[in-house]
Structures are given as structure tokens and as C-alpha cells.
Backbone as ProteinMPNN parsed JSONL, in Angstrom:
{"seq_chain_A": "MTRASSMKSWSASPLQPDNELPSQNFLRTDVLPLLMSLACVALVTAALLLLDQTVAANLVPIAYLIPVVLAATQWGIWPATLASIASMAAADFFFFPPIFSFQVEDPQEVIDLLLFLVVALVSSNLASRLRQETETLRRREKDIQNLYEFSRRLAACFTVSDLISAIQNYLSRTLGQPVVFFAARTDGHF", "coords_chain_A": {"N_chain_A": [[-30.496, 11.409, -14.035], [-27.224, 11.064, -15.149], [-24.284, 12.286, -16.406], [-20.4, 11.522, -16.218], [-17.803, 12.486, -17.71], [-15.356, 12.94, -19.404], [-11.703, 13.743, -20.967], [-10.213, 11.071, -20.992], [-8.863, 7.75, -22.582], [-10.361, 5.161, -23.335], [-9.259, 2.67, -22.592], [-7.707, 3.75, -20.18], [-6.861, 3.646, -17.429], [-8.857, 4.314, -14.363], [-6.597, 5.388, -11.669], [-5.284, 6.304, -12.665], [-2.296, 7.945, -14.119], [-2.231, 10.038, -17.073], [0.593, 10.581, -18.238], [1.032, 7.933, -18.46], [3.531, 5.482, -19.145], [1.548, 1.677, -19.461], [3.445, -0.789, -17.585], [5.362, 1.352, -17.531], [3.344, 2.084, -14.82], [3.157, -1.279, -13.692], [5.92, -0.938, -12.678], [6.755, 0.615, -10.763], [4.286, 0.236, -9.459], [5.121, -2.628, -8.237], [7.067, -4.169, -9.15], [9.077, -2.662, -7.795], [8.619, -1.766, -5.06], [8.965, -4.256, -4.095], [12.022, -4.133, -4.624], [12.996, -1.975, -2.671], [12.112, -3.674, -0.383], [14.34, -5.76, -0.534], [16.073, -3.9, -0.197], [16.088, -2.759, 1.582], [16.671, -4.553, 3.552], [19.212, -5.463, 2.892], [19.734, -3.052, 3.583], [20.257, -3.566, 6.677], [21.694, -5.642, 7.214], [23.954, -4.581, 6.291], [24.917, -3.469, 8.191], [24.93, -4.913, 10.106], [26.89, -6.524, 9.737], [28.762, -4.545, 10.275], [28.912, -4.611, 13.131], [30.702, -7.14, 15.832], [31.133, -9.143, 15.199], [29.779, -12.065, 16.714], [28.69, -10.122, 18.492], [26.061, -9.77, 16.653], [24.596, -11.906, 15.725], [23.513, -12.015, 17.964], [21.942, -10.164, 17.608], [20.229, -10.574, 15.66], [17.726, -11.513, 14.653], [15.457, -9.619, 16.022], [17.118, -7.56, 15.099], [16.988, -7.818, 12.622], [13.816, -8.405, 12.028], [13.284, -5.43, 11.438], [13.245, -4.239, 8.416], [10.984, -6.388, 7.147], [8.808, -5.837, 9.015], [8.544, -2.72, 8.743], [8.861, -3.06, 5.231], [5.952, -4.87, 5.565], [4.683, -2.352, 6.557], [4.136, -0.211, 5.154], [4.711, -1.441, 1.937], [2.801, -3.903, 1.751], [2.48, -7.07, 2.001], [3.488, -8.92, -0.378], [5.769, -7.353, -0.855], [6.808, -7.785, 2.31], [6.871, -10.761, 2.87], [8.581, -11.027, 1.252], [11.527, -9.704, 1.95], [11.013, -10.988, 4.619], [11.906, -13.638, 3.974], [14.517, -13.532, 2.665], [15.994, -12.044, 4.874], [15.599, -14.146, 5.88], [17.497, -15.594, 5.164], [19.859, -14.291, 4.554], [20.918, -13.748, 7.199], [21.506, -16.549, 7.661], [23.737, -16.8, 5.985], [24.944, -14.848, 6.36], [25.103, -14.627, 9.3], [25.028, -17.192, 10.268], [26.93, -20.664, 11.288], [28.485, -23.068, 9.324], [29.703, -20.216, 7.895], [28.871, -17.883, 5.429], [28.007, -19.64, 3.974], [25.283, -21.936, 3.283], [24.568, -23.616, 4.203], [23.816, -25.641, 7.677], [24.384, -26.538, 9.986], [23.938, -27.132, 13.241], [21.909, -28.121, 14.495], [19.832, -26.237, 16.044], [19.917, -24.181, 14.967], [18.781, -24.371, 12.63], [15.626, -24.654, 13.731], [15.561, -22.218, 15.419], [16.062, -21.039, 12.59], [13.98, -21.136, 11.587], [11.921, -20.854, 13.229], [12.582, -18.145, 13.494], [11.781, -17.164, 10.993], [8.792, -18.054, 10.885], [7.556, -15.937, 12.931], [8.473, -13.562, 12.15], [6.69, -13.321, 9.53], [4.453, -13.653, 10.58], [4.18, -10.984, 12.224], [4.384, -9.851, 9.338], [1.946, -9.853, 8.346], [0.219, -9.569, 10.443], [0.724, -6.91, 10.576], [0.646, -5.54, 7.733], [-2.093, -6.115, 7.474], [-3.006, -4.13, 9.778], [-1.746, -1.772, 8.157], [-4.221, -1.691, 5.708], [-6.093, -1.411, 7.027], [-5.507, 0.909, 7.994], [-5.906, 2.782, 5.564], [-8.129, 2.21, 4.387], [-10.065, 3.043, 6.357], [-9.235, 5.988, 6.764], [-10.378, 6.414, 3.803], [-13.254, 5.868, 4.363], [-13.242, 8.208, 6.57], [-12.968, 10.072, 4.357], [-14.594, 9.679, 2.497], [-17.327, 10.268, 4.53], [-16.281, 12.712, 5.562], [-16.989, 14.125, 2.906], [-19.417, 13.28, 2.459], [-21.278, 14.855, 4.48], [-20.125, 17.663, 3.885], [-21.695, 18.089, 1.868], [-24.717, 17.475, 2.387], [-23.978, 19.598, 3.652], [-24.316, 21.647, 2.021], [-26.588, 21.057, 0.993], [-28.412, 21.489, 2.271], [-28.342, 24.605, 1.956], [-29.896, 25.064, 0.053], [-31.678, 26.728, -2.893], [-32.519, 27.37, -4.499], [-33.251, 25.244, -7.647], [-31.219, 25.167, -9.777], [-29.313, 25.226, -7.692], [-29.014, 23.426, -6.226], [-28.793, 21.189, -8.95], [-26.163, 22.483, -8.661], [-25.716, 21.712, -6.063], [-25.032, 19.144, -5.956], [-23.654, 18.403, -8.748], [-21.162, 18.861, -7.925], [-20.987, 17.613, -5.066], [-20.355, 14.996, -6.646], [-18.651, 14.471, -8.375], [-17.02, 14.448, -6.528], [-16.94, 12.773, -5.227], [-16.454, 10.912, -7.387], [-13.71, 11.638, -8.417], [-14.155, 12.716, -10.719], [-13.919, 15.218, -13.419], [-18.002, 16.175, -13.055], [-20.84, 15.808, -15.48], [-23.749, 16.855, -14.743], [-27.253, 16.386, -15.816], [-30.255, 17.262, -15.885], [-33.615, 16.169, -16.155], [-36.594, 18.305, -17.775], [-40.013, 18.82, -17.311], [-41.243, 18.219, -19.882], [-39.71, 17.211, -20.924], [-36.529, 17.655, -22.425], [-33.716, 18.594, -21.513]], "CA_chain_A": [[-29.707, 11.477, -15.051], [-25.734, 11.639, -14.459], [-23.058, 11.453, -16.539], [-18.79, 11.455, -15.986], [-17.141, 13.363, -18.998], [-13.636, 12.505, -19.116], [-11.089, 12.988, -21.608], [-9.699, 9.79, -21.123], [-9.391, 6.701, -23.476], [-11.682, 3.552, -22.505], [-8.688, 1.943, -22.045], [-7.118, 4.107, -19.351], [-7.275, 3.059, -15.42], [-9.05, 6.561, -13.738], [-6.111, 5.246, -11.166], [-3.141, 6.436, -13.593], [-1.658, 9.827, -14.417], [-2.814, 9.937, -18.746], [1.415, 9.892, -19.259], [2.279, 6.803, -17.701], [2.659, 3.298, -19.084], [0.79, 0.411, -18.167], [4.374, -1.443, -17.992], [6.084, 2.36, -16.109], [3.029, 2.155, -13.445], [3.623, -2.372, -13.192], [7.151, -1.952, -11.909], [6.38, 1.612, -9.345], [3.383, -0.368, -8.163], [4.113, -4.105, -8.13], [8.493, -4.092, -8.93], [9.885, -1.179, -6.701], [8.442, -2.576, -3.109], [10.07, -5.559, -3.577], [13.358, -4.267, -4.19], [12.598, -1.428, -1.446], [11.918, -4.463, 0.795], [15.253, -5.722, -0.46], [17.138, -2.67, -0.274], [16.003, -2.788, 3.485], [17.766, -6.49, 4.79], [20.617, -5.398, 2.432], [21.316, -1.869, 4.748], [20.32, -4.293, 7.641], [22.766, -6.957, 6.815], [25.846, -4.157, 6.027], [24.927, -2.938, 10.106], [25.747, -6.08, 11.2], [27.864, -6.969, 9.4], [30.037, -3.484, 10.647], [29.685, -4.789, 14.361], [31.119, -8.442, 15.797], [30.456, -11.153, 14.495], [29.381, -12.285, 18.391], [26.786, -9.195, 19.055], [25.796, -9.22, 15.077], [24.61, -13.582, 15.749], [22.989, -11.902, 19.135], [20.744, -9.378, 17.281], [19.896, -11.152, 13.998], [16.439, -11.593, 14.999], [15.094, -8.685, 16.141], [16.925, -6.394, 13.697], [15.552, -8.671, 11.179], [12.273, -7.76, 12.161], [13.047, -4.275, 11.313], [12.744, -4.354, 7.314], [10.13, -7.014, 7.495], [7.172, -4.178, 9.802], [9.177, -1.429, 7.008], [7.998, -3.439, 4.446], [4.905, -4.299, 5.277], [3.353, -1.132, 6.77], [4.543, 0.567, 3.758], [4.615, -1.518, 1.015], [1.924, -4.727, 2.118], [2.278, -8.368, 2.516], [4.371, -9.891, -0.84], [7.974, -6.297, -0.132], [7.332, -8.06, 3.246], [6.944, -11.812, 3.077], [9.322, -11.321, 0.153], [11.708, -9.802, 3.101], [11.08, -11.637, 5.724], [12.37, -14.812, 3.126], [15.892, -12.258, 2.252], [15.607, -11.318, 6.006], [16.052, -15.09, 6.972], [18.63, -15.893, 3.674], [20.673, -13.592, 5.373], [19.838, -14.362, 9.007], [21.91, -17.792, 7.868], [24.614, -17.067, 5.163], [26.273, -13.496, 7.172], [26.131, -15.019, 10.428], [25.662, -18.94, 11.145], [28.096, -20.79, 10.313], [28.947, -22.276, 8.101], [29.798, -18.794, 7.643], [28.99, -17.822, 3.608], [27.254, -21.241, 3.162], [24.003, -21.503, 3.631], [24.713, -24.824, 5.046], [24.04, -25.434, 8.753], [25.394, -27.62, 10.767], [23.736, -27.166, 14.529], [19.602, -28.4, 14.328], [19.129, -25.863, 17.071], [19.786, -22.543, 14.485], [17.311, -24.282, 11.938], [15.026, -24.058, 14.272], [16.111, -20.375, 14.564], [16.137, -19.528, 11.376], [11.597, -21.062, 10.902], [11.051, -19.538, 14.238], [12.365, -15.784, 12.579], [10.218, -16.785, 9.271], [7.625, -17.149, 10.759], [7.742, -14.509, 13.231], [8.548, -12.165, 10.36], [5.33, -13.825, 8.091], [2.772, -13.693, 11.749], [4.585, -9.803, 11.978], [4.651, -8.88, 8.289], [0.773, -10.164, 8.208], [-0.194, -8.524, 11.013], [1.445, -4.821, 9.909], [-0.395, -4.953, 6.979], [-3.336, -5.665, 8.059], [-2.563, -1.854, 10.101], [-2.433, -1.0, 6.531], [-5.381, -1.801, 4.912], [-7.702, -0.855, 8.234], [-5.673, 2.467, 8.458], [-6.044, 2.252, 4.105], [-9.903, 2.008, 4.25], [-10.552, 4.283, 7.951], [-8.649, 7.285, 4.923], [-10.984, 6.941, 2.782], [-13.895, 5.667, 4.844], [-13.127, 10.105, 6.44], [-13.15, 10.72, 3.875], [-16.397, 9.938, 1.881], [-18.218, 11.233, 5.966], [-16.561, 14.438, 4.722], [-18.121, 14.565, 1.294], [-21.281, 13.307, 3.027], [-21.404, 15.949, 5.752], [-20.043, 18.734, 3.364], [-22.65, 17.821, 0.95], [-26.165, 18.228, 4.036], [-24.129, 21.526, 4.293], [-24.429, 22.184, 0.727], [-28.205, 20.417, 0.564], [-29.673, 22.768, 3.521], [-28.485, 26.114, 1.566], [-29.909, 25.385, -1.883], [-33.038, 27.738, -2.361], [-33.287, 27.437, -5.81], [-32.373, 24.503, -8.804], [-29.178, 25.557, -9.897], [-28.033, 25.618, -6.586], [-29.551, 21.424, -6.019], [-27.935, 20.521, -9.118], [-24.623, 22.482, -8.584], [-24.02, 20.179, -4.265], [-24.537, 17.224, -6.793], [-22.496, 18.079, -9.289], [-19.9, 18.292, -6.458], [-20.787, 15.897, -4.787], [-20.664, 13.376, -7.971], [-17.004, 15.695, -9.047], [-15.411, 15.092, -4.756], [-17.23, 10.717, -4.991], [-16.179, 10.048, -8.661], [-12.783, 12.271, -8.336], [-13.592, 13.205, -12.282], [-15.01, 16.177, -13.691], [-19.002, 15.427, -13.764], [-21.858, 16.601, -15.477], [-25.768, 16.577, -13.986], [-28.336, 16.522, -16.338], [-31.517, 17.378, -15.769], [-34.386, 16.721, -17.389], [-37.666, 19.248, -17.226], [-41.473, 17.521, -17.723], [-41.907, 18.366, -21.384], [-39.302, 15.431, -21.731], [-35.907, 18.08, -22.103], [-32.302, 18.337, -20.45]], "C_chain_A": [[-27.814, 11.989, -14.385], [-24.478, 10.821, -15.355], [-21.592, 11.998, -16.404], [-18.517, 12.136, -17.5], [-15.75, 12.799, -18.14], [-13.1, 12.193, -20.801], [-9.739, 12.078, -21.97], [-9.449, 8.442, -21.852], [-9.822, 5.947, -22.332], [-10.36, 3.324, -21.548], [-7.765, 2.049, -20.351], [-7.503, 4.165, -18.056], [-7.209, 5.091, -15.214], [-7.709, 6.823, -12.686], [-4.611, 5.902, -11.827], [-3.504, 7.4, -14.459], [-2.126, 9.247, -16.497], [-1.346, 9.344, -19.768], [2.079, 9.334, -19.381], [1.58, 5.165, -18.397], [2.421, 2.417, -18.158], [2.412, 0.218, -17.314], [5.005, -0.041, -15.792], [5.007, 1.905, -14.73], [3.372, -0.088, -12.95], [5.339, -1.883, -12.016], [7.082, -0.688, -11.114], [5.845, 1.107, -8.805], [4.143, -1.593, -7.835], [6.671, -4.282, -8.156], [9.713, -3.171, -7.446], [9.762, -0.812, -5.385], [8.704, -2.705, -2.986], [11.421, -5.116, -3.522], [14.052, -2.629, -3.363], [12.614, -2.73, -0.341], [13.224, -5.049, 0.301], [16.107, -5.487, -0.028], [17.171, -2.383, 1.287], [16.834, -3.783, 4.096], [18.293, -6.06, 4.465], [21.929, -4.356, 3.738], [21.983, -2.555, 6.834], [21.467, -4.878, 7.659], [24.666, -6.096, 6.445], [25.736, -3.666, 7.801], [25.256, -3.939, 10.651], [26.575, -7.303, 10.662], [29.4, -6.148, 10.131], [29.753, -3.564, 12.401], [29.82, -6.184, 14.7], [30.529, -9.053, 16.218], [29.129, -11.575, 15.987], [27.88, -11.356, 18.169], [26.262, -9.186, 17.914], [25.1, -10.838, 15.321], [23.34, -13.36, 17.212], [21.454, -10.971, 18.299], [19.895, -9.254, 15.526], [18.666, -11.041, 14.397], [15.099, -10.188, 15.092], [15.505, -7.476, 15.074], [16.477, -6.605, 11.877], [14.577, -8.023, 10.556], [11.865, -6.745, 11.598], [12.527, -3.877, 9.711], [11.515, -5.074, 7.016], [8.975, -5.932, 8.357], [7.396, -3.26, 9.169], [8.334, -1.831, 5.978], [6.78, -3.619, 4.049], [3.779, -3.672, 5.331], [3.414, -0.086, 5.598], [4.294, 0.171, 1.942], [3.219, -3.058, 0.337], [2.82, -5.785, 2.063], [3.245, -9.414, 1.565], [5.715, -8.949, -0.542], [8.175, -7.313, 0.888], [7.759, -9.54, 3.639], [8.824, -11.431, 2.154], [11.032, -10.908, 1.418], [12.222, -10.307, 4.034], [12.046, -13.026, 4.793], [13.95, -14.02, 3.175], [16.588, -12.209, 3.373], [16.989, -13.038, 6.175], [17.673, -15.681, 6.366], [19.505, -15.907, 4.524], [21.801, -13.631, 6.138], [21.59, -15.817, 8.531], [22.835, -17.915, 6.691], [25.589, -16.074, 5.478], [26.38, -14.365, 9.014], [26.247, -16.436, 11.117], [26.819, -19.744, 10.689], [27.736, -21.976, 9.978], [29.578, -21.717, 8.192], [30.322, -18.282, 6.004], [28.825, -18.791, 3.146], [25.894, -21.126, 3.744], [23.308, -23.151, 4.132], [24.645, -24.767, 5.652], [24.01, -26.145, 8.85], [24.456, -27.793, 12.075], [21.719, -27.37, 14.375], [18.962, -27.563, 15.197], [19.368, -24.836, 15.766], [19.031, -22.906, 13.588], [16.081, -23.728, 12.735], [15.026, -23.078, 14.986], [15.029, -19.382, 14.154], [14.002, -19.739, 10.977], [11.529, -20.954, 11.671], [10.473, -18.65, 13.506], [11.317, -16.286, 11.447], [9.045, -16.753, 9.818], [6.851, -16.707, 11.46], [7.235, -13.775, 12.763], [6.77, -12.356, 9.242], [4.167, -13.538, 9.401], [2.722, -11.537, 11.123], [4.315, -9.871, 10.6], [3.536, -8.844, 8.034], [-0.116, -9.112, 9.103], [0.384, -6.31, 10.633], [0.85, -4.816, 8.828], [-1.475, -5.617, 6.523], [-3.439, -4.148, 8.54], [-2.302, -1.553, 9.209], [-3.114, -0.408, 5.824], [-6.05, -1.148, 5.801], [-7.367, 0.941, 7.504], [-5.927, 3.344, 6.971], [-7.616, 3.207, 4.409], [-10.5, 3.122, 6.39], [-9.855, 5.693, 6.912], [-9.373, 6.463, 4.701], [-12.819, 6.993, 3.768], [-14.395, 8.026, 5.724], [-14.351, 10.257, 5.677], [-14.666, 11.151, 2.701], [-17.345, 10.735, 3.262], [-18.168, 12.625, 5.078], [-16.932, 14.93, 3.964], [-18.898, 14.173, 2.373], [-21.721, 14.647, 3.173], [-21.066, 17.889, 4.147], [-20.863, 18.726, 2.275], [-24.354, 18.097, 1.309], [-25.342, 19.466, 4.133], [-24.524, 22.02, 3.637], [-25.84, 22.151, 0.213], [-28.832, 21.494, 1.153], [-29.441, 24.007, 2.644], [-28.889, 26.144, -0.026], [-31.433, 25.946, -1.636], [-33.366, 27.707, -3.936], [-32.61, 25.839, -7.025], [-31.358, 24.101, -9.206], [-29.273, 25.057, -8.952], [-28.128, 24.454, -6.118], [-28.315, 21.284, -7.148], [-26.978, 20.749, -9.256], [-24.213, 21.741, -6.892], [-24.27, 19.156, -5.452], [-24.042, 16.822, -7.51], [-21.29, 18.063, -8.205], [-19.364, 17.776, -6.065], [-20.222, 14.735, -5.376], [-18.839, 12.55, -8.28], [-16.786, 14.816, -7.859], [-15.626, 13.122, -5.209], [-16.382, 10.408, -5.623], [-14.398, 9.981, -8.674], [-12.771, 12.432, -9.652], [-15.132, 14.396, -12.212], [-16.665, 15.955, -14.192], [-19.89, 16.346, -14.0], [-23.418, 16.447, -14.848], [-26.958, 16.98, -15.508], [-29.696, 16.706, -16.15], [-32.883, 17.613, -16.36], [-35.481, 17.753, -17.04], [-38.759, 18.652, -18.644], [-41.268, 17.221, -18.805], [-40.468, 17.464, -21.684], [-37.127, 15.613, -22.353], [-34.539, 17.707, -21.641], [-32.179, 20.223, -20.148]], "O_chain_A": [[-27.408, 12.831, -13.584], [-23.955, 9.709, -15.286], [-21.607, 13.225, -16.507], [-19.443, 12.096, -18.311], [-15.367, 12.467, -17.018], [-13.458, 11.325, -21.598], [-8.776, 12.206, -22.726], [-10.373, 7.767, -21.398], [-9.743, 5.993, -21.105], [-10.245, 3.585, -20.35], [-7.35, 1.145, -19.626], [-8.508, 4.773, -17.688], [-6.568, 6.113, -15.459], [-7.394, 8.004, -12.536], [-3.42, 5.912, -11.52], [-4.461, 7.651, -15.192], [-2.236, 8.077, -16.863], [-1.464, 9.182, -20.983], [3.189, 9.411, -19.907], [0.604, 4.414, -18.398], [2.688, 2.224, -16.972], [2.629, 1.038, -16.421], [5.061, -0.125, -14.565], [5.534, 1.456, -13.712], [3.831, -0.246, -11.819], [5.677, -2.399, -10.951], [7.759, -1.094, -10.169], [6.164, 1.002, -7.621], [3.768, -1.847, -6.691], [7.342, -4.474, -7.142], [10.65, -3.283, -6.656], [10.38, 0.013, -4.712], [9.371, -2.299, -2.035], [12.122, -5.516, -2.592], [15.22, -2.248, -3.444], [13.318, -2.525, 0.648], [13.823, -4.686, 1.314], [16.946, -6.225, 0.489], [18.076, -1.906, 1.972], [17.569, -3.655, 5.076], [18.779, -5.47, 5.429], [23.121, -4.242, 3.453], [22.915, -2.382, 7.62], [22.325, -4.333, 8.354], [25.812, -6.541, 6.376], [26.777, -3.605, 8.454], [25.89, -3.923, 11.706], [26.794, -8.465, 11.004], [30.501, -6.623, 10.409], [30.297, -2.682, 13.066], [29.095, -6.854, 13.965], [29.764, -9.433, 17.104], [27.923, -11.333, 16.033], [26.713, -11.62, 17.88], [25.608, -8.144, 17.945], [25.243, -11.039, 14.115], [22.497, -14.213, 17.489], [20.26, -11.208, 18.482], [19.37, -8.447, 14.759], [18.537, -9.826, 14.547], [14.14, -9.985, 14.347], [14.758, -6.728, 14.443], [16.063, -6.1, 10.834], [14.359, -7.455, 9.485], [10.709, -6.606, 11.2], [11.476, -3.241, 9.639], [10.717, -4.293, 6.499], [8.364, -5.214, 7.565], [6.372, -2.669, 8.825], [7.284, -1.246, 5.714], [6.248, -3.166, 3.035], [2.66, -3.828, 4.842], [2.552, 0.764, 5.374], [3.926, 0.911, 1.03], [2.837, -3.251, -0.817], [4.014, -5.486, 2.072], [3.757, -10.415, 2.067], [6.7, -9.512, -0.062], [9.25, -7.911, 0.865], [8.667, -9.756, 4.442], [9.939, -11.657, 2.624], [11.665, -11.924, 1.708], [13.396, -10.274, 4.401], [13.125, -13.215, 5.355], [14.417, -14.214, 4.298], [17.808, -12.3, 3.238], [18.196, -13.163, 6.383], [18.653, -16.055, 7.011], [19.971, -16.854, 5.157], [23.017, -13.583, 5.953], [22.599, -15.778, 9.236], [22.889, -19.051, 6.221], [26.765, -16.15, 5.12], [27.39, -14.584, 9.682], [27.007, -16.833, 12.0], [27.55, -19.408, 9.758], [26.563, -22.218, 10.262], [30.588, -22.242, 8.659], [31.445, -18.253, 5.5], [29.29, -19.102, 2.05], [25.533, -20.289, 4.572], [22.177, -23.602, 4.315], [25.206, -23.698, 5.895], [23.618, -26.9, 7.96], [24.036, -28.949, 12.027], [20.727, -26.665, 14.189], [17.759, -27.742, 15.387], [18.175, -24.702, 15.495], [18.258, -21.993, 13.298], [15.581, -22.625, 12.514], [13.873, -23.062, 15.418], [15.341, -18.301, 13.654], [13.162, -19.003, 10.459], [10.327, -20.686, 11.648], [9.371, -18.307, 13.077], [10.233, -15.77, 11.175], [8.223, -15.869, 9.578], [5.646, -16.76, 11.218], [6.094, -13.313, 12.752], [6.115, -11.592, 8.534], [3.026, -13.208, 9.077], [1.993, -10.937, 10.334], [3.141, -10.179, 10.807], [3.326, -7.842, 7.35], [-0.852, -8.2, 8.725], [0.215, -5.092, 10.58], [0.235, -3.751, 8.771], [-1.782, -5.701, 5.334], [-3.847, -3.202, 7.867], [-2.771, -0.416, 9.16], [-3.049, 0.723, 5.345], [-6.695, -0.186, 5.384], [-8.094, 1.762, 6.945], [-6.145, 4.548, 7.107], [-7.927, 4.389, 4.56], [-11.412, 3.585, 7.076], [-10.787, 6.245, 6.327], [-9.205, 5.461, 5.395], [-13.469, 8.038, 3.791], [-15.348, 8.767, 5.482], [-15.564, 10.414, 5.815], [-15.317, 12.13, 2.338], [-18.012, 11.732, 2.984], [-18.969, 13.288, 4.419], [-17.284, 16.109, 4.005], [-18.962, 14.979, 3.301], [-22.31, 15.381, 2.379], [-21.824, 18.799, 3.815], [-20.599, 19.691, 1.558], [-25.086, 18.797, 0.609], [-25.882, 20.436, 4.665], [-25.22, 22.978, 3.974], [-26.292, 22.878, -0.672], [-29.634, 22.266, 0.629], [-30.495, 24.631, 2.519], [-28.478, 26.84, -0.955], [-32.165, 25.76, -0.664], [-34.455, 28.033, -4.408], [-31.403, 25.599, -6.998], [-30.723, 23.053, -9.091], [-29.383, 23.861, -9.221], [-27.17, 24.209, -5.385], [-27.143, 21.247, -6.774], [-26.278, 19.908, -9.822], [-23.108, 21.371, -6.496], [-23.374, 18.345, -5.684], [-23.728, 15.638, -7.633], [-20.674, 17.055, -7.859], [-18.202, 17.371, -6.119], [-19.738, 13.752, -4.815], [-18.238, 11.478, -8.357], [-15.979, 14.006, -8.315], [-14.68, 12.367, -5.432], [-15.448, 9.76, -5.149], [-13.751, 8.947, -8.836], [-11.655, 12.373, -10.168], [-16.238, 14.524, -11.685], [-16.88, 15.64, -15.362], [-20.046, 17.375, -13.342], [-23.8, 15.299, -14.62], [-27.169, 18.133, -15.884], [-30.246, 15.666, -16.512], [-33.317, 18.647, -16.866], [-35.356, 18.176, -15.891], [-38.664, 18.327, -19.828], [-41.067, 16.032, -19.048], [-40.297, 17.085, -22.843], [-36.41, 14.646, -22.608], [-34.275, 16.529, -21.403], [-31.297, 20.675, -19.418]]}, "name": "protein", "num_of_chains": 1, "seq": "MTRASSMKSWSASPLQPDNELPSQNFLRTDVLPLLMSLACVALVTAALLLLDQTVAANLVPIAYLIPVVLAATQWGIWPATLASIASMAAADFFFFPPIFSFQVEDPQEVIDLLLFLVVALVSSNLASRLRQETETLRRREKDIQNLYEFSRRLAACFTVSDLISAIQNYLSRTLGQPVVFFAARTDGHF"}
């Protein structure tokens, strides 16, 4: 029988530090990535505005994929989706005539913008899935390493206290919390 001992309150998440409020956690995990993806789009827009108008217009599709892929690989699908939409809007507003307007006169430019949005969304989805798969592989590697260490400790056990210590250590690593292991004796006492 095992029991995880913890000094945290029942309402606190095991992944959330003790001194962090839920609203701070929300800002850090949900809002900050969205703002960072918008900042990346703004940086690319600023860089393109420094270039000649015709050169910048030719670089728009490639340049705006950079913040989309960066957002997808660093922060996930929602920041990448926001970066895709913001990139399309910035490209329309700053680089397609009439400049500084969201109105598009040429039907070919509408098709170009929609095609960019589709490519950006597909790219962000693929990059986000790659990020998730990488995280899954890292977790699995850590689990395998913990199991390997556990099996080595089990092989070196010669007494019941060694066995209890090995189990306690493994459970602490796996759960990420201090663990106390209570072994019952044959008379029913711990």
C-alpha cells in the first residue's frame, strides 16, 4: 500500500508551484504564448517594412511562415493559428494594394492570401504535432530511464528494507512527489 505525502493543499495542481495563483498560471500558460506569437508577427512585419515595397511584397509569403512555424513549435497550435491569421491580416494591410487597408482589389490577391492562410494553418498543425510527438518521446525516455534505474535497484536488493527503499525511490520519481511506502507485517501492523 502506498501513500503520497504532500504539503500542498488539495486544490493546488501538482504541476503548479505553491506560490503561484491560478490567474498567474493562466496568464503564463495561455495568454503569454498568444502575445509572443503576435510579437513575432510584428517583428517580421517591421523587418519587411524596412525593405523596398516590391522586395517585401515578394518575401511576404515566406517571411510570415517563420512566426507561424516558430509559434507552433514553441507554444502549440492556438498561438500558431493566431500567428497565421495575424500574418494574413498584416500582409493584406501593409503589402497588398490599397496599402493600409484591408480591402483587396485584385481577385488574385484574395486567392494568394487565402492560399497563404491554408499553407500557414497546415504548416502550423504539422509543426505542432511534431512538438507534441517530441514531448511524448521525451516523457517515454524518462519513464524508460526510471524503469531501468528501478530494475537495477531491485537487482541489488538483499533485504526487505532495500526493497522498500527501491520501491519508494521509484514511486517518488514517477509521481514527482515524496512518497512514503508502508509495508504490512504478517500480524497486520505497519
